[in-house]
mmCIF file of C-alpha atoms in Angstrom:
data_model
loop_
_atom_site.group_PDB
_atom_site.id
_atom_site.type_symbol
_atom_site.label_atom_id
_atom_site.label_comp_id
_atom_site.label_asym_id
_atom_site.label_seq_id
_atom_site.Cartn_x
_atom_site.Cartn_y
_atom_site.Cartn_z
ATOM 1 C CA MET A 1 -16.435 -18.487 3.983
ATOM 2 C CA THR A 2 -19.742 -16.912 4.547
ATOM 3 C CA GLY A 3 -19.543 -14.233 7.033
ATOM 4 C CA ALA A 4 -16.043 -13.748 6.456
ATOM 5 C CA LYS A 5 -14.563 -10.180 6.395
ATOM 6 C CA VAL A 6 -13.490 -8.914 3.058
ATOM 7 C CA LEU A 7 -11.786 -5.527 2.452
ATOM 8 C CA LEU A 8 -12.371 -3.907 -0.857
ATOM 9 C CA MET A 9 -8.590 -1.795 -1.300
ATOM 10 C CA MET A 10 -9.496 0.889 -4.090
ATOM 11 C CA GLY A 11 -6.935 3.093 -5.251
ATOM 12 C CA CYS A 12 -6.343 6.164 -7.536
ATOM 13 C CA PRO A 13 -9.882 6.562 -9.016
ATOM 14 C CA GLU A 14 -8.650 7.927 -12.419
ATOM 15 C CA ILE A 15 -9.610 4.559 -14.562
ATOM 16 C CA PRO A 16 -13.470 4.522 -14.594
ATOM 17 C CA ILE A 17 -13.792 1.042 -14.340
ATOM 18 C CA GLN A 18 -12.536 0.822 -10.774
ATOM 19 C CA THR A 19 -15.802 2.460 -9.256
ATOM 20 C CA SER A 20 -18.243 0.127 -11.061
ATOM 21 C CA ILE A 21 -16.194 -3.037 -10.259
ATOM 22 C CA ALA A 22 -16.139 -1.935 -6.538
ATOM 23 C CA LEU A 23 -19.628 -1.482 -6.482
ATOM 24 C CA TYR A 24 -20.187 -4.753 -8.642
ATOM 25 C CA LEU A 25 -18.211 -6.728 -6.293
ATOM 26 C CA SER A 26 -19.301 -5.274 -2.881
ATOM 27 C CA HIS A 27 -22.966 -6.352 -4.041
ATOM 28 C CA LYS A 28 -21.857 -9.704 -5.250
ATOM 29 C CA LEU A 29 -19.992 -10.581 -2.053
ATOM 30 C CA THR A 30 -22.499 -9.069 0.425
ATOM 31 C CA LYS A 31 -24.977 -11.180 -1.540
ATOM 32 C CA SER A 32 -23.090 -14.188 -1.134
ATOM 33 C CA GLY A 33 -22.967 -13.597 2.567
ATOM 34 C CA PHE A 34 -19.596 -12.152 3.047
ATOM 35 C CA ASP A 35 -19.372 -8.836 5.464
ATOM 36 C CA VAL A 36 -17.970 -6.119 3.162
ATOM 37 C CA THR A 37 -15.634 -3.281 3.729
ATOM 38 C CA ILE A 38 -14.542 -0.506 1.075
ATOM 39 C CA ALA A 39 -11.537 1.568 1.859
ATOM 40 C CA GLY A 40 -10.628 4.445 -0.680
ATOM 41 C CA THR A 41 -9.175 7.620 -0.942
ATOM 42 C CA ALA A 42 -11.290 10.865 -0.570
ATOM 43 C CA ALA A 43 -12.095 10.790 -4.157
ATOM 44 C CA ALA A 44 -12.930 7.403 -4.610
ATOM 45 C CA SER A 45 -14.995 6.911 -1.476
ATOM 46 C CA LYS A 46 -16.926 10.353 -3.083
ATOM 47 C CA LEU A 47 -17.299 8.522 -6.491
ATOM 48 C CA LEU A 48 -19.142 5.387 -4.365
ATOM 49 C CA LYS A 49 -21.209 7.755 -2.192
ATOM 50 C CA VAL A 50 -22.464 9.664 -5.264
ATOM 51 C CA SER A 51 -23.126 6.454 -7.027
ATOM 52 C CA ASP A 52 -24.537 4.733 -4.539
ATOM 53 C CA PRO A 53 -26.417 7.426 -2.234
ATOM 54 C CA ASP A 54 -28.494 5.196 -0.190
ATOM 55 C CA GLY A 55 -25.484 2.467 0.444
ATOM 56 C CA TYR A 56 -27.558 -0.298 -1.338
ATOM 57 C CA TYR A 57 -24.437 -1.709 -2.483
ATOM 58 C CA VAL A 58 -22.022 -0.216 -0.259
ATOM 59 C CA LYS A 59 -22.157 -1.145 3.214
ATOM 60 C CA LYS A 60 -19.170 0.117 5.019
ATOM 61 C CA LEU A 61 -17.122 2.456 3.407
ATOM 62 C CA VAL A 62 -13.702 3.550 5.404
ATOM 63 C CA ASP A 63 -10.670 5.538 4.802
ATOM 64 C CA LEU A 64 -7.672 3.582 3.052
ATOM 65 C CA ASP A 65 -4.915 5.275 4.977
ATOM 66 C CA LYS A 66 -6.809 4.863 8.299
ATOM 67 C CA THR A 67 -7.659 1.188 7.822
ATOM 68 C CA ILE A 68 -3.960 0.642 6.860
ATOM 69 C CA VAL A 69 -3.316 2.306 10.383
ATOM 70 C CA ASN A 70 -5.806 0.126 11.981
ATOM 71 C CA ILE A 71 -4.804 -3.086 10.595
ATOM 72 C CA ILE A 72 -0.937 -2.385 11.861
ATOM 73 C CA GLU A 73 -2.352 -1.622 15.032
ATOM 74 C CA LYS A 74 -4.303 -4.603 15.445
ATOM 75 C CA ARG A 75 -7.649 -2.963 15.837
ATOM 76 C CA THR A 76 -8.995 -4.592 12.840
ATOM 77 C CA ASN A 77 -8.146 -7.251 10.352
ATOM 78 C CA PHE A 78 -9.577 -9.098 7.205
ATOM 79 C CA ASP A 79 -9.975 -12.498 6.012
ATOM 80 C CA LEU A 80 -9.629 -11.399 2.313
ATOM 81 C CA CYS A 81 -8.748 -8.413 0.859
ATOM 82 C CA PHE A 82 -9.244 -7.468 -2.949
ATOM 83 C CA ALA A 83 -6.340 -4.707 -3.962
ATOM 84 C CA PHE A 84 -7.410 -2.660 -7.158
ATOM 85 C CA MET A 85 -4.260 -1.453 -8.599
ATOM 86 C CA HIS A 86 -3.584 0.157 -12.188
ATOM 87 C CA ASN A 87 -0.369 2.078 -11.248
ATOM 88 C CA ASP A 88 2.708 1.408 -9.111
ATOM 89 C CA ALA A 89 1.521 3.265 -6.002
ATOM 90 C CA GLY A 90 -1.712 0.806 -6.365
ATOM 91 C CA MET A 91 0.739 -2.125 -6.028
ATOM 92 C CA THR A 92 2.786 -0.431 -3.276
ATOM 93 C CA TYR A 93 -0.251 -0.242 -1.033
ATOM 94 C CA ALA A 94 -1.391 -3.744 -1.908
ATOM 95 C CA THR A 95 2.316 -4.999 -1.012
ATOM 96 C CA THR A 96 1.873 -3.188 2.199
ATOM 97 C CA MET A 97 -1.343 -4.645 2.791
ATOM 98 C CA SER A 98 -0.145 -8.047 2.305
ATOM 99 C CA SER A 99 2.840 -7.616 4.877
ATOM 100 C CA ILE A 100 0.928 -6.109 7.313
ATOM 101 C CA SER A 101 -2.185 -8.524 7.347
ATOM 102 C CA GLN A 102 -2.966 -12.159 7.276
ATOM 103 C CA ALA A 103 -5.861 -11.508 4.778
ATOM 104 C CA LYS A 104 -5.575 -13.667 1.361
ATOM 105 C CA MET A 105 -4.955 -11.424 -1.365
ATOM 106 C CA TYR A 106 -6.495 -11.000 -4.669
ATOM 107 C CA SER A 107 -4.590 -8.375 -7.204
ATOM 108 C CA ILE A 108 -7.410 -6.845 -9.342
ATOM 109 C CA VAL A 109 -4.798 -5.259 -11.972
ATOM 110 C CA PHE A 110 -6.720 -3.204 -14.665
ATOM 111 C CA GLY A 111 -6.057 -0.244 -16.925
ATOM 112 C CA ARG A 112 -3.530 -0.086 -20.159
ATOM 113 C CA ASN A 113 -0.291 -1.116 -18.356
ATOM 114 C CA ALA A 114 -2.077 -4.305 -16.445
ATOM 115 C CA GLU A 115 0.071 -6.798 -17.679
ATOM 116 C CA ALA A 116 3.436 -5.150 -16.925
ATOM 117 C CA LEU A 117 2.063 -3.815 -13.667
ATOM 118 C CA ALA A 118 0.975 -7.322 -12.660
ATOM 119 C CA GLU A 119 4.565 -8.609 -13.154
ATOM 120 C CA THR A 120 5.923 -6.393 -10.731
ATOM 121 C CA ILE A 121 3.902 -7.903 -7.939
ATOM 122 C CA GLU A 122 6.234 -9.794 -5.612
ATOM 123 C CA PHE A 123 3.722 -10.821 -2.913
ATOM 124 C CA ASP A 124 1.610 -13.933 -2.712
ATOM 125 C CA CYS A 125 -1.975 -13.573 -4.315
ATOM 126 C CA GLU A 126 -4.239 -14.458 -6.622
ATOM 127 C CA LYS A 127 -4.058 -12.057 -9.606
ATOM 128 C CA ILE A 128 -7.067 -10.944 -11.904
ATOM 129 C CA VAL A 129 -5.530 -8.952 -14.584
ATOM 130 C CA SER A 130 -7.484 -7.078 -17.805
ATOM 131 C CA GLN A 131 -6.057 -4.469 -19.488
ATOM 132 C CA ASP A 132 -9.190 -2.459 -20.058
ATOM 133 C CA ALA A 133 -9.854 1.009 -18.593
ATOM 134 C CA HIS A 134 -13.444 1.962 -19.934
ATOM 135 C CA ASN A 135 -15.292 -1.298 -20.356
ATOM 136 C CA PRO A 136 -15.730 -3.333 -16.896
ATOM 137 C CA VAL A 137 -17.413 -6.260 -18.670
ATOM 138 C CA ARG A 138 -14.099 -8.202 -19.395
ATOM 139 C CA LEU A 139 -13.045 -7.811 -15.687
ATOM 140 C CA LYS A 140 -16.309 -8.284 -14.229
ATOM 141 C CA ASN A 141 -16.526 -11.858 -15.991
ATOM 142 C CA LYS A 142 -13.057 -13.017 -14.441
ATOM 143 C CA LEU A 143 -14.166 -11.881 -11.256
ATOM 144 C CA ASP A 144 -17.456 -13.615 -11.505
ATOM 145 C CA LYS A 145 -15.106 -16.982 -11.713
ATOM 146 C CA VAL A 146 -13.170 -16.032 -8.826
ATOM 147 C CA ILE A 147 -16.011 -15.560 -6.570
ATOM 148 C CA GLU A 148 -17.494 -18.881 -7.688
ATOM 149 C CA GLU A 149 -14.564 -20.374 -6.427
ATOM 150 C CA ILE A 150 -14.516 -18.348 -3.193
ATOM 151 C CA VAL A 151 -17.890 -19.265 -2.649
ATOM 152 C CA LYS A 152 -17.629 -22.939 -2.992
ATOM 153 C CA MET B 1 -3.861 13.190 6.687
ATOM 154 C CA SER B 2 -0.269 11.926 8.581
ATOM 155 C CA CYS B 3 1.565 14.240 10.513
ATOM 156 C CA ILE B 4 4.433 14.080 7.788
ATOM 157 C CA GLU B 5 2.053 16.721 5.672
ATOM 158 C CA GLN B 6 2.003 19.231 8.694
ATOM 159 C CA MET B 7 6.088 18.888 8.880
ATOM 160 C CA LYS B 8 8.663 20.950 7.409
ATOM 161 C CA TYR B 9 10.007 18.565 4.441
ATOM 162 C CA THR B 10 12.024 18.565 1.443
ATOM 163 C CA ILE B 11 11.084 16.730 -1.700
ATOM 164 C CA LEU B 12 13.952 14.902 -3.023
ATOM 165 C CA LEU B 13 11.810 12.942 -5.983
ATOM 166 C CA GLN B 14 8.552 13.109 -6.762
ATOM 167 C CA ARG B 15 5.784 11.170 -8.631
ATOM 168 C CA ILE B 16 8.176 8.131 -9.065
ATOM 169 C CA GLY B 17 7.709 4.520 -9.043
ATOM 170 C CA PHE B 18 8.500 2.853 -5.397
ATOM 171 C CA LYS B 19 11.811 1.048 -6.969
ATOM 172 C CA GLU B 20 13.329 3.988 -7.657
ATOM 173 C CA ALA B 21 12.733 5.869 -4.731
ATOM 174 C CA ARG B 22 14.599 2.837 -2.649
ATOM 175 C CA GLU B 23 17.457 3.106 -5.394
ATOM 176 C CA TYR B 24 17.812 6.912 -4.625
ATOM 177 C CA ILE B 25 17.676 6.629 -1.060
ATOM 178 C CA GLU B 26 20.257 3.805 -1.251
ATOM 179 C CA LYS B 27 22.498 5.975 -3.345
ATOM 180 C CA ASN B 28 22.242 9.302 -1.523
ATOM 181 C CA SER B 29 22.123 8.445 1.857
ATOM 182 C CA GLU B 30 25.394 8.075 4.495
ATOM 183 C CA GLU B 31 23.869 5.287 6.264
ATOM 184 C CA VAL B 32 20.732 3.162 5.267
ATOM 185 C CA TYR B 33 18.481 1.132 7.083
ATOM 186 C CA TYR B 34 15.726 -1.382 5.913
ATOM 187 C CA VAL B 35 12.477 -1.606 7.634
ATOM 188 C CA SER B 36 9.199 -3.275 6.834
ATOM 189 C CA PRO B 37 5.927 -2.057 5.377
ATOM 190 C CA GLY B 38 4.217 -0.353 8.036
ATOM 191 C CA TYR B 39 7.254 0.817 10.207
ATOM 192 C CA LYS B 40 6.018 4.045 11.979
ATOM 193 C CA ILE B 41 8.203 7.182 12.059
ATOM 194 C CA PHE B 42 7.446 10.751 13.454
ATOM 195 C CA LYS B 43 4.281 10.813 15.342
ATOM 196 C CA ASP B 44 1.991 8.435 13.189
ATOM 197 C CA TYR B 45 3.012 7.968 9.820
ATOM 198 C CA TYR B 46 3.267 4.162 8.804
ATOM 199 C CA ILE B 47 5.397 3.833 5.841
ATOM 200 C CA ILE B 48 3.742 2.012 2.790
ATOM 201 C CA GLY B 49 6.134 0.443 0.597
ATOM 202 C CA VAL B 50 7.541 -2.550 -1.044
ATOM 203 C CA PRO B 51 10.013 -4.309 1.191
ATOM 204 C CA PRO B 52 12.842 -4.041 1.882
ATOM 205 C CA ILE B 53 12.130 -0.324 2.052
ATOM 206 C CA ALA B 54 15.108 1.795 2.479
ATOM 207 C CA VAL B 55 15.229 4.534 4.803
ATOM 208 C CA GLY B 56 18.408 6.686 4.568
ATOM 209 C CA VAL B 57 20.227 9.197 6.906
ATOM 210 C CA LYS B 58 22.340 12.092 5.584
ATOM 211 C CA GLY B 59 23.587 14.123 8.771
ATOM 212 C CA SER B 60 20.601 14.730 10.910
ATOM 213 C CA ALA B 61 18.373 14.189 8.121
ATOM 214 C CA LEU B 62 15.933 11.308 7.909
ATOM 215 C CA ILE B 63 15.235 10.368 4.177
ATOM 216 C CA PHE B 64 12.224 8.244 3.548
ATOM 217 C CA PRO B 65 9.664 7.202 0.853
ATOM 218 C CA TYR B 66 6.272 8.499 1.116
ATOM 219 C CA THR B 67 3.529 7.083 -1.527
ATOM 220 C CA LYS B 68 0.086 8.557 -2.123
ATOM 221 C CA PRO B 69 -2.282 6.601 -4.226
ATOM 222 C CA CYS B 70 -3.041 9.137 -6.792
ATOM 223 C CA HIS B 71 0.323 10.815 -7.059
ATOM 224 C CA GLY B 72 3.112 7.764 -6.973
ATOM 225 C CA SER B 73 6.020 7.475 -4.581
ATOM 226 C CA PHE B 74 7.966 10.652 -3.356
ATOM 227 C CA VAL B 75 11.335 10.842 -1.481
ATOM 228 C CA LEU B 76 11.120 13.213 1.252
ATOM 229 C CA SER B 77 13.945 14.684 3.544
ATOM 230 C CA ILE B 78 13.031 15.898 7.105
ATOM 231 C CA GLU B 79 15.783 17.423 9.051
ATOM 232 C CA ASN B 80 14.899 18.759 12.886
ATOM 233 C CA GLU B 81 14.643 17.291 16.556
ATOM 234 C CA GLU B 82 12.631 14.704 15.717
ATOM 235 C CA SER B 83 14.429 13.294 12.736
ATOM 236 C CA ILE B 84 17.412 12.879 15.240
ATOM 237 C CA LYS B 85 15.235 11.188 17.293
ATOM 238 C CA GLU B 86 14.271 8.730 14.847
ATOM 239 C CA ILE B 87 17.739 8.249 13.321
ATOM 240 C CA ASN B 88 18.844 7.492 17.075
ATOM 241 C CA ARG B 89 15.945 4.732 17.237
ATOM 242 C CA LEU B 90 17.075 3.252 14.119
ATOM 243 C CA ARG B 91 20.753 3.143 15.119
ATOM 244 C CA GLU B 92 19.649 1.316 18.381
ATOM 245 C CA THR B 93 17.023 -0.714 17.113
ATOM 246 C CA GLY B 94 18.729 -1.882 13.754
ATOM 247 C CA GLY B 95 20.695 -4.727 13.176
ATOM 248 C CA GLU B 96 22.706 -4.250 10.226
ATOM 249 C CA LYS B 97 23.090 -1.281 8.349
ATOM 250 C CA VAL B 98 24.426 -0.235 5.107
ATOM 251 C CA THR B 99 26.907 2.331 4.360
ATOM 252 C CA ALA B 100 28.383 3.882 1.403
ATOM 253 C CA PRO B 101 24.927 2.637 -0.289
ATOM 254 C CA SER B 102 26.145 3.763 -3.824
ATOM 255 C CA LYS B 103 28.442 0.641 -4.176
ATOM 256 C CA LYS B 104 26.028 -1.880 -2.853
ATOM 257 C CA GLY B 105 23.419 -3.892 -4.750
ATOM 258 C CA LYS B 106 20.706 -5.398 -2.741
ATOM 259 C CA PRO B 107 20.597 -5.218 0.866
ATOM 260 C CA PRO B 108 21.905 -7.938 3.206
ATOM 261 C CA GLU B 109 19.113 -10.457 3.601
ATOM 262 C CA SER B 110 19.511 -10.416 7.274
ATOM 263 C CA SER B 111 18.755 -6.394 7.481
ATOM 264 C CA LYS B 112 15.459 -6.726 5.947
ATOM 265 C CA ALA B 113 13.187 -7.541 8.735
ATOM 266 C CA SER B 114 15.492 -6.385 11.467
ATOM 267 C CA LEU B 115 13.617 -2.895 12.405
ATOM 268 C CA THR B 116 9.972 -3.734 12.006
ATOM 269 C CA SER B 117 7.537 -3.124 14.763
ATOM 270 C CA TYR B 118 5.414 -5.956 12.862
ATOM 271 C CA GLY B 119 8.082 -8.488 11.814
ATOM 272 C CA ASP B 120 5.686 -11.199 13.038
ATOM 273 C CA MET B 121 3.144 -10.311 10.150
ATOM 274 C CA TRP B 122 5.515 -10.242 7.344
ATOM 275 C CA LYS B 123 4.575 -12.569 4.999
ATOM 276 C CA LYS B 124 7.520 -13.464 2.424
#
């Protein structure tokens, strides 16, 4: 899978662990040889830019809605997509991505209602679920196992 | 920012789950058509949603879901010359429609992908 194009799709950044996990995942996947792009809302992108001003962890940062349009219009595509979600809108965006792209989908479901939200997912994906909102360690550990499988 | 935000629209429901948006459209429209995620309406809005996505017609108004990551889903209504064009396009390109939807349950299976511009990409 080395060189594969990976999209990290961020949703609303109101749950703190999204930003740290996005930075971690971007770094870890880039180090493993993947071509990583992060797509986010304006606020989610600003959080990343302030956290990583020199672009050490985030190599490519793009607008979420424009990325969806580019995929629909076949101007870009990805091999893998990690979709962050902690609310119904995040799940709705991820479902849309699943419908318009051939990317293998990974749903990162977090926040206090993570398990209930995960049950609403109807598209084919691997679910990484953690009910945490502030402490990213449990979700990070789950993602480490997923990445380990991907790079095998 | 999509063109929707620059148009004159009416918010019929706001900050709801996508399923509620679909149910509202099904119950409050004279005609309902089902489209796939990414279906383009107006100049440059590609509908974000969970299939089957209901798009409703009431008179010359187009009723559709609009989802934003931080604010949830909305049901919007737009009634102008452009909405009439969109309604005509739905009527022309659509297969089965559902009328009097309040008495219906789930939409007919065959209508789910009938209007998509991106049907080849739809992964069930």
